Short mmCIF file of C-alpha atoms and ligand atoms in Angstrom, two decimals:
data_model
loop_
_atom_site.label_atom_id
_atom_site.label_comp_id
_atom_site.label_asym_id
_atom_site.label_seq_id
_atom_site.Cartn_x
_atom_site.Cartn_y
_atom_site.Cartn_z
CA UNK A 782 -15.56 14.06 11.02
CA UNK A 783 -12.10 13.16 9.70
CA UNK A 784 -10.51 14.11 13.01
CA UNK A 785 -12.95 11.94 14.92
CA UNK A 786 -12.47 9.03 12.52
CA UNK A 787 -8.70 9.29 12.85
CA UNK A 788 -8.97 9.19 16.64
CA UNK A 789 -11.04 6.02 16.41
CA UNK A 790 -8.67 4.36 13.93
CA UNK A 791 -5.66 5.31 16.05
CA UNK A 792 -7.29 3.86 19.14
CA UNK A 793 -8.10 0.63 17.29
CA UNK A 794 -4.53 0.37 16.00
CA UNK A 795 -3.14 0.82 19.51
CA UNK A 796 -5.44 -1.83 20.93
CA UNK A 797 -4.57 -4.30 18.18
CA UNK A 798 -0.87 -3.69 18.82
CA UNK A 799 -1.40 -4.32 22.52
CA UNK A 800 -3.29 -7.55 21.87
CA UNK A 801 -0.48 -8.75 19.62
CA UNK A 802 2.34 -7.59 21.90
CA UNK A 803 3.65 -5.28 19.18
CA UNK A 804 4.99 -1.73 19.34
CA UNK A 805 2.75 0.98 17.91
CA UNK A 806 5.78 2.37 16.01
CA UNK A 807 6.01 -0.84 14.01
CA UNK A 808 2.70 -0.19 12.28
CA UNK A 809 2.29 2.70 9.83
CA UNK A 810 -1.16 3.97 8.99
CA UNK A 811 -1.56 4.89 5.31
CA UNK A 812 -4.49 7.24 4.86
CA UNK A 813 -6.02 6.18 1.55
CA UNK A 814 -7.25 9.41 -0.01
CA UNK A 815 -8.24 8.15 -3.48
CA UNK A 816 -11.26 9.99 -4.96
CA UNK A 817 -11.14 12.42 -2.02
CA UNK A 818 -10.49 16.15 -2.47
CA UNK A 819 -7.37 17.97 -1.42
CA UNK A 820 -9.37 19.68 1.34
CA UNK A 821 -9.88 16.27 3.01
CA UNK A 822 -6.17 15.53 2.76
CA UNK A 823 -5.44 18.88 4.37
CA UNK A 824 -7.78 18.04 7.24
CA UNK A 825 -5.92 14.78 7.82
CA UNK A 826 -2.61 16.66 7.66
CA UNK A 827 -3.87 18.99 10.41
CA UNK A 828 -4.35 15.87 12.54
CA UNK A 829 -0.73 14.92 11.97
CA UNK A 830 -1.11 12.44 9.11
CA UNK A 831 1.82 12.51 6.68
CA UNK A 832 1.45 9.19 4.85
CA UNK A 833 -1.13 8.92 2.07
CA UNK A 834 -2.10 6.22 -0.40
CA UNK A 835 -3.52 6.65 -3.88
CA UNK A 836 -4.36 4.12 -6.57
CA UNK A 837 -4.20 6.23 -9.72
CA UNK A 838 -1.09 7.85 -11.19
CA UNK A 839 -3.04 10.84 -12.50
CA UNK A 840 -4.49 11.53 -9.06
CA UNK A 841 -1.03 11.36 -7.47
CA UNK A 842 0.24 13.84 -10.05
CA UNK A 843 -2.64 16.26 -9.50
CA UNK A 844 -2.55 16.07 -5.73
CA UNK A 845 1.22 16.38 -5.39
CA UNK A 846 1.09 19.41 -7.61
CA UNK A 847 -1.39 21.08 -5.29
CA UNK A 848 0.02 19.89 -1.98
CA UNK A 849 3.70 20.69 -1.87
CA UNK A 850 4.31 19.97 1.81
CA UNK A 851 6.66 17.03 2.38
CA UNK A 852 4.38 13.99 2.60
CA UNK A 853 4.93 10.31 1.90
CA UNK A 854 2.82 9.18 -1.04
CA UNK A 855 2.30 5.46 -1.61
CA UNK A 856 1.15 4.02 -4.92
CA UNK A 857 -1.15 1.22 -3.78
CA UNK A 858 -3.21 0.54 -6.91
CA UNK A 859 -2.75 -1.52 -10.05
CA UNK A 860 -0.03 0.11 -12.13
CA UNK A 861 0.39 0.08 -15.89
CA UNK A 862 3.96 0.11 -17.15
CA UNK A 863 3.36 3.12 -19.41
CA UNK A 864 2.48 5.28 -16.36
CA UNK A 865 5.59 4.48 -14.33
CA UNK A 866 7.50 7.39 -15.87
CA UNK A 867 5.40 9.85 -13.87
CA UNK A 868 6.29 8.38 -10.49
CA UNK A 869 9.98 9.12 -9.78
CA UNK A 870 10.17 11.86 -7.16
CA UNK A 871 6.44 11.59 -6.43
CA UNK A 872 6.07 8.36 -4.47
CA UNK A 873 8.14 6.68 -1.79
CA UNK A 874 6.78 3.17 -2.31
CA UNK A 875 4.97 1.11 -4.94
CA UNK A 876 2.82 -1.62 -3.38
CA UNK A 877 1.58 -3.34 -6.53
CA UNK A 878 4.46 -4.95 -8.41
CA UNK A 879 3.19 -8.19 -9.92
CA UNK A 880 4.82 -8.70 -13.31
CA UNK A 881 8.31 -8.61 -14.79
CA UNK A 882 7.50 -6.06 -17.47
CA UNK A 883 6.32 -3.63 -14.79
CA UNK A 884 9.36 -4.28 -12.59
CA UNK A 885 11.71 -3.67 -15.54
CA UNK A 886 9.96 -0.42 -16.40
CA UNK A 887 10.23 0.74 -12.76
CA UNK A 888 13.96 -0.12 -12.91
CA UNK A 889 14.38 1.86 -16.13
CA UNK A 890 12.48 4.96 -15.06
CA UNK A 891 13.99 5.25 -11.58
CA UNK A 892 17.49 4.57 -12.93
CA UNK A 893 17.02 7.52 -15.33
CA UNK A 894 16.56 9.73 -12.27
CA UNK A 895 19.31 7.97 -10.35
CA UNK A 896 16.75 7.05 -7.67
CA UNK A 897 15.97 3.86 -5.82
CA UNK A 898 12.39 2.96 -5.01
CA UNK A 899 10.94 0.73 -2.30
CA UNK A 900 8.56 -1.83 -3.77
CA UNK A 901 6.23 -4.53 -2.53
CA UNK A 902 5.16 -7.63 -4.40
CA UNK A 903 1.38 -7.90 -4.68
CA UNK A 904 0.13 -11.38 -3.84
CA UNK A 905 -3.42 -12.58 -4.41
CA UNK A 906 -3.42 -14.80 -1.35
CA UNK A 907 -7.09 -15.70 -1.52
CA UNK A 908 -6.89 -16.55 -5.22
CA UNK A 909 -9.78 -14.26 -6.16
CA UNK A 910 -10.27 -14.07 -9.94
CA UNK A 911 -11.08 -10.38 -9.86
CA UNK A 912 -7.84 -9.38 -8.15
CA UNK A 913 -4.39 -8.56 -9.45
CA UNK A 914 -1.30 -10.06 -7.91
CA UNK A 915 0.77 -13.21 -8.10
CA UNK A 916 -0.29 -16.50 -6.61
CA UNK A 917 1.67 -17.41 -3.46
CA UNK A 918 3.32 -20.21 -5.46
CA UNK A 919 4.65 -17.80 -8.08
CA UNK A 920 5.92 -15.21 -5.62
CA UNK A 921 9.36 -16.58 -4.72
CA UNK A 922 10.42 -17.24 -8.35
CA UNK A 923 9.23 -13.76 -9.22
CA UNK A 924 11.29 -12.23 -6.41
CA UNK A 925 14.36 -14.17 -7.60
CA UNK A 926 13.80 -12.92 -11.12
CA UNK A 927 13.55 -9.23 -10.26
CA UNK A 928 16.04 -9.20 -7.37
CA UNK A 929 18.93 -8.17 -9.68
CA UNK A 930 17.14 -4.94 -10.66
CA UNK A 931 19.33 -2.55 -8.71
CA UNK A 932 16.97 0.44 -8.47
CA UNK A 933 14.23 -1.59 -6.78
CA UNK A 934 14.39 -2.25 -3.05
CA UNK A 935 12.16 -5.27 -2.56
CA UNK A 936 10.84 -4.49 0.90
CA UNK A 937 8.05 -7.02 1.25
CA UNK A 938 4.59 -8.19 0.27
CA UNK A 939 1.18 -6.64 -0.17
CA UNK A 940 -2.26 -8.20 -0.37
CA UNK A 941 -5.85 -7.09 -0.76
CA UNK A 942 -7.96 -9.52 1.22
CA UNK A 943 -11.50 -10.42 0.14
CA UNK A 944 -14.27 -7.97 0.87
CA UNK A 945 -16.22 -9.37 3.81
CA UNK A 946 -18.43 -8.39 6.73
CA UNK A 947 -16.55 -10.84 8.89
CA UNK A 948 -12.98 -9.55 9.29
CA UNK A 949 -11.99 -12.63 11.25
CA UNK A 950 -12.42 -14.72 8.09
CA UNK A 951 -9.49 -12.85 6.51
CA UNK A 952 -7.08 -13.81 9.27
CA UNK A 953 -5.96 -16.92 7.34
CA UNK A 954 -4.90 -14.75 4.38
CA UNK A 955 -2.92 -12.31 6.53
CA UNK A 956 -1.23 -15.21 8.27
CA UNK A 957 -0.45 -16.78 4.90
CA UNK A 958 1.15 -13.55 3.66
CA UNK A 959 3.34 -13.33 6.76
CA UNK A 960 4.41 -16.95 6.35
CA UNK A 961 5.16 -16.38 2.68
CA UNK A 962 7.38 -13.43 3.60
CA UNK A 963 9.23 -15.57 6.14
CA UNK A 964 9.65 -18.39 3.65
CA UNK A 965 11.07 -16.06 0.98
CA UNK A 966 13.44 -14.54 3.55
CA UNK A 967 14.55 -18.06 4.37
CA UNK A 968 15.66 -18.56 0.76
CA UNK A 969 18.42 -15.97 1.22
CA UNK A 970 17.91 -14.45 -2.20
CA UNK A 971 20.85 -12.07 -2.74
CA UNK A 972 19.84 -8.49 -1.92
CA UNK A 973 16.41 -9.45 -0.62
CA UNK A 974 15.52 -9.10 3.05
CA UNK A 975 11.82 -8.41 3.44
CA UNK A 976 10.65 -6.43 6.46
CA UNK A 977 7.31 -5.10 5.24
CA UNK A 978 3.76 -6.46 5.10
CA UNK A 979 1.11 -4.16 3.61
CA UNK A 980 -2.22 -5.69 4.56
CA UNK A 981 -5.50 -4.67 6.16
CA UNK A 982 -8.07 -2.08 5.08
CA UNK A 983 -11.02 -0.42 6.82
CA UNK A 984 -12.88 -3.68 7.38
CA UNK A 985 -10.02 -5.78 8.68
CA UNK A 986 -6.95 -3.74 9.64
CA UNK A 987 -7.06 -4.79 13.28
CA UNK A 988 -6.87 -8.46 12.36
CA UNK A 989 -4.06 -7.67 9.91
CA UNK A 990 -2.10 -5.95 12.69
CA UNK A 991 -2.56 -8.98 14.93
CA UNK A 992 -1.05 -11.06 12.11
CA UNK A 993 1.95 -8.79 11.56
CA UNK A 994 0.98 -5.94 9.21
CA UNK A 995 3.54 -3.13 9.11
CA UNK A 996 1.39 -0.96 6.81
CA UNK A 997 -2.39 -0.77 7.05
CA UNK A 998 -4.24 1.04 4.25
CA UNK A 999 -7.36 2.73 5.56
CA UNK A 1000 -9.62 4.85 3.36
CA UNK A 1001 -13.32 4.69 4.23
CA UNK A 1002 -12.61 4.47 7.96
CA UNK A 1003 -10.91 7.88 7.80
CA UNK A 1004 -12.51 9.82 4.94
CA UNK A 1005 -15.94 8.16 4.74
CA UNK A 1006 -17.57 6.39 1.80
CA UNK A 1007 -16.21 7.13 -1.66
CA UNK A 1008 -18.41 8.56 -4.39
CA UNK A 1009 -16.76 7.49 -7.63
CA UNK A 1010 -19.14 9.45 -9.87
CA UNK A 1011 -18.46 12.75 -8.09
CA UNK A 1012 -14.74 11.94 -7.99
CA UNK A 1013 -14.51 12.39 -11.77
CA UNK A 1014 -14.42 16.12 -11.15
CA UNK A 1015 -11.70 16.08 -8.53
CA UNK A 1016 -8.68 18.09 -9.33
C1 LIG B 1798 -9.11 1.72 -1.73
C2 LIG B 1798 -8.01 0.89 -1.22
C3 LIG B 1798 -7.79 0.74 0.15
C4 LIG B 1798 -8.68 1.37 1.22
O1 LIG B 1798 -9.92 0.72 1.28
P1 LIG B 1798 -10.97 1.03 2.46
O2 LIG B 1798 -11.80 -0.19 2.52
O3 LIG B 1798 -11.72 2.24 2.04
O4 LIG B 1798 -10.19 1.27 3.68
C5 LIG B 1798 -6.73 -0.04 0.56
N1 LIG B 1798 -5.90 -0.64 -0.34
C6 LIG B 1798 -6.08 -0.51 -1.67
C7 LIG B 1798 -5.13 -1.18 -2.59
C8 LIG B 1798 -7.13 0.25 -2.16
O5 LIG B 1798 -7.29 0.37 -3.48
#
């Protein structure tokens, strides 16, 4: 099933790239494996997937302990500052930076390991109350404030668009995130040149690609529905 799903997703990504006149290489598929067992991740690996996304630090720790092959792990979920210390050496990118305290803790913990880490600023473009992330208005001041932190590479922006049956209705938010990235780049903040947009999930990744996504984060479309109750027992 995973193989078949991946073929479908890949085909959809290629078509979206064609529609938008973009190169397939400019879009990276992150297979979001949260709540899913290591056996599912191994199946995806057999299909050539090497980039995985998780939203819980504990799950990243458990899974990277079991799967020692060189993979790229992305932390895509809300991150508490007290958990950052577990991430150096485990993840290649943190997508969910949205407050100064968190950014400073990332700086401190990665500096201790003499490592730099790629980060994205999470923006709540649609202004949903239930979501984390900065408002688009706050984003540029925030970037200016954390730009001096030398162990963070601020690579771009991330958003989680509203859950909807009508993917087309999220196009405005993806467009807004791209425009926000361009506007921040235009400010010439020292050390900041954003080239990354993490946007689009199972329901709307094709629209996100049309609007410039460089990372799409697809879980259900690859691994099937998540069962959070059963996932408690996942090692
Ligand atoms: C779970 C999750 C995804 C994947 O969602 P699907 O709808 O299953 O594709 C993407 N991004 C984030 C931040 C997530 O937490």
